[in-house]
Structure formats: C-alpha cells, structure tokens
Short mmCIF file of C-alpha atoms and ligand atoms in Angstrom, two decimals:
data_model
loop_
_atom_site.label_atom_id
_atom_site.label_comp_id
_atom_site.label_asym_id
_atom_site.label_seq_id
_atom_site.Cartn_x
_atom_site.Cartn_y
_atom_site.Cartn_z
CA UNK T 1 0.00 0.00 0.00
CA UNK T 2 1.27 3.24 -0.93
CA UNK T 3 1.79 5.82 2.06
CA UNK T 4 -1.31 8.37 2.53
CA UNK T 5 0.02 12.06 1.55
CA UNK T 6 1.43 14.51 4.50
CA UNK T 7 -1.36 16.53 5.82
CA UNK T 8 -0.69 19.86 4.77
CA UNK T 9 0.00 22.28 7.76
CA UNK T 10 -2.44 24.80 6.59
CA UNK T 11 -5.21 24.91 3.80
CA UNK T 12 -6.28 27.38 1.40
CA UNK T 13 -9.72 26.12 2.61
CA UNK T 14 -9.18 27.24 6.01
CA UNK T 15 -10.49 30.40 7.86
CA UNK T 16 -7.59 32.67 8.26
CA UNK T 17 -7.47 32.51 12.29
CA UNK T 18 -7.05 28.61 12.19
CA UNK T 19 -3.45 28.66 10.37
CA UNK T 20 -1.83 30.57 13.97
CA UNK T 21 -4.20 28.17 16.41
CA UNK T 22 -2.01 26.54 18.74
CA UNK T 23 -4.18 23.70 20.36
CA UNK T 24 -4.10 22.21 23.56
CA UNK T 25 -2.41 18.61 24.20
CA UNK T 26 -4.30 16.83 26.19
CA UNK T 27 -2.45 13.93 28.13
CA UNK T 28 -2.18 10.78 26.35
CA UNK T 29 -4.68 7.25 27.13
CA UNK T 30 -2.56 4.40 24.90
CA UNK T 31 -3.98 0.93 25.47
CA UNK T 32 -1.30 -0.81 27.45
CA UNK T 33 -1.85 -4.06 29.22
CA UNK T 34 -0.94 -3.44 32.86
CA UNK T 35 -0.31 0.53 32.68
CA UNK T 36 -0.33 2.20 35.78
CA UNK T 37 -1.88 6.17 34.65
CA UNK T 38 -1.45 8.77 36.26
CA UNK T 39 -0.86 11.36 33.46
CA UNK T 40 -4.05 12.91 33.58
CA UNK T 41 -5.61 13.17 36.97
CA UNK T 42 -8.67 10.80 36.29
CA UNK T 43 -9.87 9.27 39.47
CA UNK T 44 -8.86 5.71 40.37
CA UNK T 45 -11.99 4.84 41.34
CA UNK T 46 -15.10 4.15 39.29
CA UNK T 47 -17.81 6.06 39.65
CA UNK T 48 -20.90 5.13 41.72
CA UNK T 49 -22.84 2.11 40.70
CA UNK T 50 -25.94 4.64 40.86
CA UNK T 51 -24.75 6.44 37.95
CA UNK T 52 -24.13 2.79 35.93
CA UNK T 53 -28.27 2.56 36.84
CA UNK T 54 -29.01 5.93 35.43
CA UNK T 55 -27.00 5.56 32.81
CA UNK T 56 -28.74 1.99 31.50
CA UNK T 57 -32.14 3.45 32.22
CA UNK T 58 -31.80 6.38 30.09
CA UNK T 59 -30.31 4.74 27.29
CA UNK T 60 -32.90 2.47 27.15
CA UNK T 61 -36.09 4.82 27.26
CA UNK T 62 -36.42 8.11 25.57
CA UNK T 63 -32.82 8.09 22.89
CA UNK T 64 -34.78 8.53 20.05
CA UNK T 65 -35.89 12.16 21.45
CA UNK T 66 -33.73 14.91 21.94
CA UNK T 67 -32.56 15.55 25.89
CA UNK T 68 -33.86 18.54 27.73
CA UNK T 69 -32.05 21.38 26.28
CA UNK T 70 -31.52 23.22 29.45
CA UNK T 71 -30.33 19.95 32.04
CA UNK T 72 -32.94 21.20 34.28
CA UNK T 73 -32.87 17.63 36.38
CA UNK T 74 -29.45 18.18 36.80
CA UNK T 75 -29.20 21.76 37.61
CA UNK T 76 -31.53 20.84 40.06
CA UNK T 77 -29.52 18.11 41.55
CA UNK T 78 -26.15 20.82 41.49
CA UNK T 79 -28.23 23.21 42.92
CA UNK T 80 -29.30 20.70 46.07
CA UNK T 81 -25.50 19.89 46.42
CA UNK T 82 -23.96 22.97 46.44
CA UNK T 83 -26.81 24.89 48.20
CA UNK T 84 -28.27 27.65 45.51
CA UNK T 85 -31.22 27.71 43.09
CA UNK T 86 -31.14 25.61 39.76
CA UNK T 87 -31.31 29.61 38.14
CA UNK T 88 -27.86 30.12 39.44
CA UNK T 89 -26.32 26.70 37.70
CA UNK T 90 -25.12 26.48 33.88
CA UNK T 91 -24.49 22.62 32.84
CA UNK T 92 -22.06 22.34 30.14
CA UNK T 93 -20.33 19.55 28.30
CA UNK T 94 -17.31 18.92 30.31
CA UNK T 95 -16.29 22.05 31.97
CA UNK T 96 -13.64 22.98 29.20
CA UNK T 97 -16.98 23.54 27.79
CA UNK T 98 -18.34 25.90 30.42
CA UNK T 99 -15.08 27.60 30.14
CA UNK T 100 -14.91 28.44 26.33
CA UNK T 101 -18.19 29.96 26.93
CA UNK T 102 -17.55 31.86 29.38
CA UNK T 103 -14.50 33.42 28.10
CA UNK T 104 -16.52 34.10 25.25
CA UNK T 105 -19.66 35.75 27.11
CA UNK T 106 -17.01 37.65 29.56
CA UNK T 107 -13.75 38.57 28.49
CA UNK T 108 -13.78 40.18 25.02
CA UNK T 109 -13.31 43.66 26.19
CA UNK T 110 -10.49 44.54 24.02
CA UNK T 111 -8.38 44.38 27.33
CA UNK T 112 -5.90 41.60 28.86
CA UNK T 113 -7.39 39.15 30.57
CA UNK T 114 -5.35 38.53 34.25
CA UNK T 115 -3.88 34.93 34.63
CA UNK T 116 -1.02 33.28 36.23
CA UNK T 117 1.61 32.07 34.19
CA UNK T 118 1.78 28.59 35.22
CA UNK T 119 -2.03 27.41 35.39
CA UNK T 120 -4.05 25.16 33.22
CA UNK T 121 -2.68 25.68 29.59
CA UNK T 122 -6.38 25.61 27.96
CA UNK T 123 -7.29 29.22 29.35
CA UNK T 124 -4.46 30.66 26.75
CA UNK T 125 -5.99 28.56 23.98
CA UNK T 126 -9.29 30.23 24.38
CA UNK T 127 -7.68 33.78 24.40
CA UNK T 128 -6.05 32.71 20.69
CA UNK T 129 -9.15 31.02 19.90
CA UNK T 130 -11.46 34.33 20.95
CA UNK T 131 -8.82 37.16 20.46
CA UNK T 132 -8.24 37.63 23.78
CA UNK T 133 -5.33 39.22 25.06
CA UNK T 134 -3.61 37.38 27.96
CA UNK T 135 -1.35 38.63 30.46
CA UNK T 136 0.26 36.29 32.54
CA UNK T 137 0.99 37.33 36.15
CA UNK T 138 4.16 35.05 37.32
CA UNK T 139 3.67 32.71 40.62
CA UNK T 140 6.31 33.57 43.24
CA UNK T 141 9.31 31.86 44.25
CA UNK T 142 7.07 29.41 46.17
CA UNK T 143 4.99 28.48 42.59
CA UNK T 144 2.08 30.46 44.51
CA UNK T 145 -0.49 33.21 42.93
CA UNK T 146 0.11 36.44 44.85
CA UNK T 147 -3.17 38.02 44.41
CA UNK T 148 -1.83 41.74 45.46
CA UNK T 149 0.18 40.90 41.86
CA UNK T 150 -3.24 41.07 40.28
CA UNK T 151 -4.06 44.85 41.52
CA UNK T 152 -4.57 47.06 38.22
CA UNK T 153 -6.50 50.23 37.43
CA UNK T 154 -10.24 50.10 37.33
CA UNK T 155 -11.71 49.08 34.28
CA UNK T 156 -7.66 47.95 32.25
CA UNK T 157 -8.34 44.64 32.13
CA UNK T 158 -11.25 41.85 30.68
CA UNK T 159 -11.32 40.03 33.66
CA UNK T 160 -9.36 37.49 36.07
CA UNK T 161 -9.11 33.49 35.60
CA UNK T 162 -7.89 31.67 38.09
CA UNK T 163 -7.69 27.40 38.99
CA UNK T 164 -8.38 26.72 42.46
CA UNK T 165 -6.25 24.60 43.38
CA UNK T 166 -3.86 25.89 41.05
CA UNK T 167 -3.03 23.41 37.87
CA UNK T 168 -0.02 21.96 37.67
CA UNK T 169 1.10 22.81 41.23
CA UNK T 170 -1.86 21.65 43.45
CA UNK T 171 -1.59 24.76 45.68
CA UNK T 172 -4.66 26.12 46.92
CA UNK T 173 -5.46 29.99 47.37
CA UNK T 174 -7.79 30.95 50.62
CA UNK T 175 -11.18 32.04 50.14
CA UNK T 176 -9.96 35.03 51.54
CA UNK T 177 -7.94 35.93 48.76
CA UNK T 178 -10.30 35.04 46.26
CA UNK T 179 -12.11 37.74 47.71
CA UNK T 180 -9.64 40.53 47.05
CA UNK T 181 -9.63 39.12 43.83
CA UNK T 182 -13.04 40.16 43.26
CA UNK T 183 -12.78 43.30 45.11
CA UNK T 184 -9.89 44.55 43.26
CA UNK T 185 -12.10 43.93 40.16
CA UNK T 186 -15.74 44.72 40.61
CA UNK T 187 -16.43 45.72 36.88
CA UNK T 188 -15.41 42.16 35.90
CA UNK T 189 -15.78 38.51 36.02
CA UNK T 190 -13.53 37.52 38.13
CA UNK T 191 -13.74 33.28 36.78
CA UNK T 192 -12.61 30.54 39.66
CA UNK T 193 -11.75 26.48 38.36
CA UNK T 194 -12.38 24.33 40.62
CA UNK T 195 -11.64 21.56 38.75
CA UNK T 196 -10.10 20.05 42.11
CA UNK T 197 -11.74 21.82 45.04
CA UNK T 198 -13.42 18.56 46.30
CA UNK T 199 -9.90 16.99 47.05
CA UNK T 200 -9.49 19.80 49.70
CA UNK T 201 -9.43 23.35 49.50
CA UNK T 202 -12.19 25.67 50.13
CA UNK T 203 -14.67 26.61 47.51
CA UNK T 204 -15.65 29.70 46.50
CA UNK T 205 -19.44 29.14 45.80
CA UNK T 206 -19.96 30.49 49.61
CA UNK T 207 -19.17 34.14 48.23
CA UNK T 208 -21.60 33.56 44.86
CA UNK T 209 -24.36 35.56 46.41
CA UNK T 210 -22.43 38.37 48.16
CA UNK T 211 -20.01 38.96 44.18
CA UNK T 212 -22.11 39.54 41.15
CA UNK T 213 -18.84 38.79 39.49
CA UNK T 214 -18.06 35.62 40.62
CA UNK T 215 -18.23 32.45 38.58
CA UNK T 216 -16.95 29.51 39.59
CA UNK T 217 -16.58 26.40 37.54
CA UNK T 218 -16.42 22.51 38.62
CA UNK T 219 -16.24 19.28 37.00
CA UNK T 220 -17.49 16.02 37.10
CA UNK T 221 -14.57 14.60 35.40
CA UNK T 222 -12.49 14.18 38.70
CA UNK T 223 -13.78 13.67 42.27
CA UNK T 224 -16.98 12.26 40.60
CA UNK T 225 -15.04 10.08 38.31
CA UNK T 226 -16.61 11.10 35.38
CA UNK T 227 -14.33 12.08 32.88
CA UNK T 228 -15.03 9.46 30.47
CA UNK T 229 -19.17 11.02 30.62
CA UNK T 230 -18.22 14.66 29.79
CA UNK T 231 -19.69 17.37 32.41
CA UNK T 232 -18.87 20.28 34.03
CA UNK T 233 -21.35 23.11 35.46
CA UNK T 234 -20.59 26.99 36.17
CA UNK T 235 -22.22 28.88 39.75
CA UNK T 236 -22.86 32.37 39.42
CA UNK T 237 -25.83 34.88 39.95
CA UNK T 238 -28.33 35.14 37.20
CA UNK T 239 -26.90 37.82 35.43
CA UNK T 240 -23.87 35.41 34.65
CA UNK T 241 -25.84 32.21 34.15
CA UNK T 242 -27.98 33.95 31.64
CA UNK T 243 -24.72 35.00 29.81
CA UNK T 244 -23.85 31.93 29.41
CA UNK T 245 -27.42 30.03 28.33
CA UNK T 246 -27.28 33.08 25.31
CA UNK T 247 -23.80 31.62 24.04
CA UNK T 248 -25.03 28.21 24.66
CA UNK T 249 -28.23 28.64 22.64
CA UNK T 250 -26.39 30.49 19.61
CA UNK T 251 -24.09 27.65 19.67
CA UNK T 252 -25.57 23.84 20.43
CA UNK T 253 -29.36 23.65 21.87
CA UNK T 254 -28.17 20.23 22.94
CA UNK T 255 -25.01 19.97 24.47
CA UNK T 256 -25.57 17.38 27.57
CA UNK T 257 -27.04 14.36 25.70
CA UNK T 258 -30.07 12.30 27.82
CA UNK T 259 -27.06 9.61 28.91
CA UNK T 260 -25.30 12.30 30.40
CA UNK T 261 -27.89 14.28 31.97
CA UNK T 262 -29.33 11.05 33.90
CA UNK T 263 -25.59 10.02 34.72
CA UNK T 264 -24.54 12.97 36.33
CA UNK T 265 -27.48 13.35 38.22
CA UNK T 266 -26.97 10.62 39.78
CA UNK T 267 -23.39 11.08 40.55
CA UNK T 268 -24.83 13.95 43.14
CA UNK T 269 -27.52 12.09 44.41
CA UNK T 270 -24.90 9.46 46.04
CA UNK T 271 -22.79 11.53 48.59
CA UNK T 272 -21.91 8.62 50.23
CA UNK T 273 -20.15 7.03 47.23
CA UNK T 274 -18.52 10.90 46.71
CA UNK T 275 -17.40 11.06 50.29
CA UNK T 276 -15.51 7.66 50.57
CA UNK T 277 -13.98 7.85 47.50
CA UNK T 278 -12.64 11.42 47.91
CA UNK T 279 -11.17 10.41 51.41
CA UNK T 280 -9.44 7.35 49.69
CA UNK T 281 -7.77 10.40 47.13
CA UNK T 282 -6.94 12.38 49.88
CA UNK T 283 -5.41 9.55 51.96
CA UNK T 284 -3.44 8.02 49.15
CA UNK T 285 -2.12 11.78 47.86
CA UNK T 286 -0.53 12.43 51.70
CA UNK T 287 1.10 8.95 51.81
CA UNK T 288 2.53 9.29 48.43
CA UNK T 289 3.86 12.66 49.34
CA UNK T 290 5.73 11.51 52.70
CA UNK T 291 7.11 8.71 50.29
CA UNK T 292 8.60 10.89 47.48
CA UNK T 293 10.08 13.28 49.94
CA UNK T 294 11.65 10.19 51.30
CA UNK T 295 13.16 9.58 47.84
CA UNK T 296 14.35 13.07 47.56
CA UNK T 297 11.72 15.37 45.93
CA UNK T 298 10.58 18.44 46.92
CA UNK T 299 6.63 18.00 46.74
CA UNK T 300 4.85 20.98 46.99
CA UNK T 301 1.70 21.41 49.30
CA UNK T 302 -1.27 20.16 47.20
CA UNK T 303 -4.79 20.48 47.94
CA UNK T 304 -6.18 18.65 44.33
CA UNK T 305 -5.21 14.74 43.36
CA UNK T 306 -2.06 15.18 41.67
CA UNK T 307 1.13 15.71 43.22
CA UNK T 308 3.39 18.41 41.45
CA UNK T 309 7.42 17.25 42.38
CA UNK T 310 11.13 17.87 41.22
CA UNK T 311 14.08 15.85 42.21
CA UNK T 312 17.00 17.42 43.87
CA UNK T 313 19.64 15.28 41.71
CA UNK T 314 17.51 13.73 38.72
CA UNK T 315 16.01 15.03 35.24
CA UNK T 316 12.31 15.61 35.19
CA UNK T 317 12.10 14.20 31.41
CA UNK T 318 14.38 11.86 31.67
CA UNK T 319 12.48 10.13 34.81
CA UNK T 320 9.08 10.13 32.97
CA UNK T 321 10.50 8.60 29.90
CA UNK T 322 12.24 5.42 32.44
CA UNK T 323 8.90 5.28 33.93
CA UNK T 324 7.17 5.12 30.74
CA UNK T 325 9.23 2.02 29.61
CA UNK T 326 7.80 0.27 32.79
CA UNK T 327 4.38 1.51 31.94
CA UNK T 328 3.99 4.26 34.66
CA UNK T 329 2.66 7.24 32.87
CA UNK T 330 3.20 10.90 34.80
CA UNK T 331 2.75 14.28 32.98
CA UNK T 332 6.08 16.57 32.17
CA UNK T 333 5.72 19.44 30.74
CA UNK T 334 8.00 21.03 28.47
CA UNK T 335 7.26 24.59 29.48
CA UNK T 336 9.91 27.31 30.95
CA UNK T 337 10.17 27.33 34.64
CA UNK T 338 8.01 24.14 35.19
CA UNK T 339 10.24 21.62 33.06
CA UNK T 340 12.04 20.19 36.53
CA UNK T 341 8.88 19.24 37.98
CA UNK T 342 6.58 15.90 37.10
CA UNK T 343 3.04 15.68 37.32
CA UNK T 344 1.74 12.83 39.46
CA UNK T 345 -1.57 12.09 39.68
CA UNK T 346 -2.76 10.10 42.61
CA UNK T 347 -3.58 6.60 42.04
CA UNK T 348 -5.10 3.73 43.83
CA UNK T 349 -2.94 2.73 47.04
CA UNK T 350 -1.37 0.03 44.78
CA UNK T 351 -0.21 2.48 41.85
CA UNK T 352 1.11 4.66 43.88
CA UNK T 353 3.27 1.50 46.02
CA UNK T 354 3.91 0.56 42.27
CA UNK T 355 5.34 4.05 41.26
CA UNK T 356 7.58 4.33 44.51
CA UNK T 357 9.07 1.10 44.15
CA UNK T 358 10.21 1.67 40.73
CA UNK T 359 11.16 5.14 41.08
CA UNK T 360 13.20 3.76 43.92
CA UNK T 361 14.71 1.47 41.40
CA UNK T 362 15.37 4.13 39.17
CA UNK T 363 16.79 6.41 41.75
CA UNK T 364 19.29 3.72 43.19
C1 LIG N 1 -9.43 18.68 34.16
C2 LIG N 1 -9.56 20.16 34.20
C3 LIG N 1 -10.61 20.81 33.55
C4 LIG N 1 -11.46 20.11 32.53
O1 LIG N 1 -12.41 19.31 33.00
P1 LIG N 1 -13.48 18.65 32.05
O2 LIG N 1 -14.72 18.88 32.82
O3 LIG N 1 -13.08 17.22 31.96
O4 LIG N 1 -13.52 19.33 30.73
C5 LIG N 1 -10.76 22.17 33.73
N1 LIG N 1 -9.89 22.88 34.46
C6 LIG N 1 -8.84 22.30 35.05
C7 LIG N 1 -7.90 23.14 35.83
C8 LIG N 1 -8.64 20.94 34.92
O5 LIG N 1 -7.57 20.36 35.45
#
C-alpha cells in the first residue's frame, strides 16, 4: 500500500485565524496491558454504581428524542449539592466547555485578561481562539499566585481566571484571597476552576451571592469520576448564568445528551459514594507525598489529586520517559520554569506502592 500524503500544515480552505491556532495537548490514554496512569488526573476509582443505573435506564427509554435542552434535572440536583437555586447553575459539556463559553460571554473587552503564568494551559488557547489578550501574572518563588500581583487600574483589564487549586502545582489559594480578587475587580468577572476543590481546598461558591462577578466552575470529570461522561457546570448569579445560556443557545441547543444528563445526576444524588472515594484520594495523595520526599523530591503542598514534584539530583524528562518504559505514565511538561517538575496524579494505594518502588529502582 502506498503511504497516505502529508497533511498539509495549513489549507487554502481554512479560515484565516485557524493557520496561527495553537491547540491544547491533552495527556495521552494508549492501550497498554498493565499501565499504571497517572498522566491525567482521572480518578482511580469508578464512579458510583448509581450512575451505571441511570446511565442503563436512560439509554434504554427516551434516545430517540432529543434531551432537555436546558439539564434542568441536573441543575436541580447541582443546585441541592452545592446549596443555591437551579437559576444560578449552567451545565455544560465537560467544563472545558463551560469555560470556552464563558470566556466568550465575559472577556472580550479589548483588554488583557489577568492569569497566572503557570495554570491550566487551555485558558491561553481560548484567548487565541477568541482574540483575547492574555497577560500572565508570574507565581512567586514558592509556585504560589500572589493576588496583590493582580491589583490594576479600574476598568484595564477583561477580567481574572484563576484554577483553584492551582493546575499543575496543586496549591490552593484561601477564600480570603479570592475575595480581594473580586474586590480589586468589581467591573469584571472575576472566573474561579475548581476543577479540584473537592480533594481539599475551600470553595468559592460560599461568596456567589455576596459577588455579582463571581463564577466559579467545577467538573465532574475528577472527584466524581466522570471524565469518560463529559460534564462540568458553572455557579454564578443570574446575570452570569444567563450569559452563558445566550452563548449556549447560539451555539448547540443540545449539548448534555439524555445519557449524560441522567448520569450525572446521579453522581450527586450518592454523597456517600462521593465522600468515601474522595477520602481514599486524599489519603493516598498524603502517603505518596511523605514517600517521594523520602526519595528526595521536593513536593509541593497540594490540595487537588495530583502531586506536582522535582528531584534534587535527577532530570524531570528523563524520569518520565524510564517510567514510561515500565508503563507508569506521569505528565512533564515542556514549558519554561516548570520543566524540573513531574506531574503525578494520585492513584489507587497500589499504583502509587507501584510508582515508589520503581522510582526507587530508578533512583538507586
Ligand atoms: C481537568 C480540568 C478541567 C477540565 O475538566 P473537564 O470537565 O473534563 O472538561 C478544567 N480545568 C482544570 C484546571 C482541569 O484540570
């Protein structure tokens, strides 16, 4: 068989914009018998047989009909679990979803949009994708947002995005200074990820009602081991929530399919399943932490379910590529200032014993 041409790198089909599109990577999922992953902070666990129920239910009633376009079920079931009013809750298709609209309904002003530099790398693909200006405020010595770094004149900037915990470093900011965030910027949106608040640091939906610009985002796709079902939700006040149902509706009517919907209602109707297997993250993350520093990294504080850790003596890359010929995958990033450090994301207590003994191995 003769090889298939080279895709071009651009087209003379193409929009003009998509030729300088830089998209993101996300982590890689090969089929490998026996692979112990933790490249891309999935949870070890799987999710609650509840949402296996919901899921077989709805898939066998109702698929010939469209889902309800506006998750109300769902929003409902958010809104019980996080203590608001289904008005206040936007259900999205994974929250990268919920994110590209939002930067969309909130942060083309024509002005830089506030962000550290090292966070999650998909908030600078939606400023390219939306013409969005980013400016990248640098975490300190300790790989910590500074908020007072985020202080600019009133009305110079689109906005502020911010992961809490921080992505890649785990750190967690106090609600505190999430509120001086949202001081220091009353005219904007002042967006808050939460992709990993449930694994332990303090969420900012208690100051929803007292900031009109406060959104903050979460995800199924991680403490409710969900990633595989695709959704993420957005808390704000109705002003915001509205926003984002008018992008939403100009875009896809449709976006949570009836599997979905019925699936990740469920997932917040079982807080029992949620709480164990959350404290099993939790627990696993701080004994994995006491081991590397025993092996010699320098493992900063996390609050989320991935460790973030750099050997005194050893190559980042290099160590991910000798774990990835024993089928251990961990995330490195070739990025300035971050390309020292591996991502690890925590595992099931036997991963994890399965990563320390070989990266003892490796080490020795
Ligand atoms: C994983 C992650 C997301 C994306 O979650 P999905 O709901 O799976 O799209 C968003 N933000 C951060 C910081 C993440 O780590």
């Amino acid at each position: 068989m003769s090889a298939l041409p080279q895709a071009e790198p651009t087209s003379r089909f193409w929009s003009p914009q998509i030729c300088s599109l830089v998209p993101y990577v996300p982590g890689e999922q090969p089929r490998i018998e026996g692979l112990v992953k933790l490249n891309t902070n999935e949870n070890p666990y799987p999710p609650s047989p509840r949402v296996i129920e919901a899921i077989a239910r709805a898939a066998s009633e109702g698929l010939q009909l469209y889902p309800d376009p506006s998750s109300s079920a769902l929003r409902g079931a958010i809104a019980t679990a996080c203590g608001t009013t289904l008005d206040h809750v936007f259900a999205g298709n994974g929250s990268d979803e919920v994110l590209a609209l939002a930067f969309h309904a909130f942060f083309r002003h024509g002005m830089p949009l506030l962000m550290p530099d090292i966070s999650y790398s998909f908030y600078r693909v939606y400023c390219d994708l939306y013409g969005i200006e980013p400016e990248c405020v640098p975490l300190d010595a300790q790989m910590r947002v500074d908020v007072s770094d985020y202080a600019r004149a009133s009305g110079q900037v689109s906005g502020v995005v911010i992961a809490n915990p921080n992505a890649p470093t785990g750190i967690a900011l106090p609600l505190a200074d999430i509120e001086r965030l949202l001081l220091a910027h009353p005219g904007r949106v002042v967006l808050v990820d939460e992709a990993y608040v449930d694994f332990g640091a303090e969420s900012a939906l208690a100051l929803v009602d007292r900031h009109p610009n406060l959104l903050v985002v979460q995800t199924l796709s991680k403490s409710r081991s969900l990633a595989g079902l695709r959704v993420g939700f957005a808390i704000g006040q109705r002003h915001l929530v509205e926003a984002l149902e008018r992008v939403k509706d100009s875009f896809n009517s449709y976006p949570l399919d009836r599997v979905a919907q019925a699936g990740a209602q469920a997932a917040f109707e079982d807080v029992a399943h949620f709480e164990r297997t959350r404290r099993a993250v939790i627990d696993s993350r701080d004994t994995l932490a006491a081991a590397l520093a025993r092996l010699g990294f320098e493992v900063l504080p996390s609050a989320a379910n991935f460790l973030f850790v750099r050997h005194r003596a050893h190559d980042a890359a290099m160590l991910a590529a000798r774990l990835r010929a024993q089928a251990i995958l961990v995330r490195h990033f070739r990025i300035p200032r971050i390309e020292q450090y591996l991502r690890i994301t925590v595992g099931t207590p036997a991963q994890c014993d399965r990563l320390v003994a070989v990266m003892a191995q490796l080490l020795a």
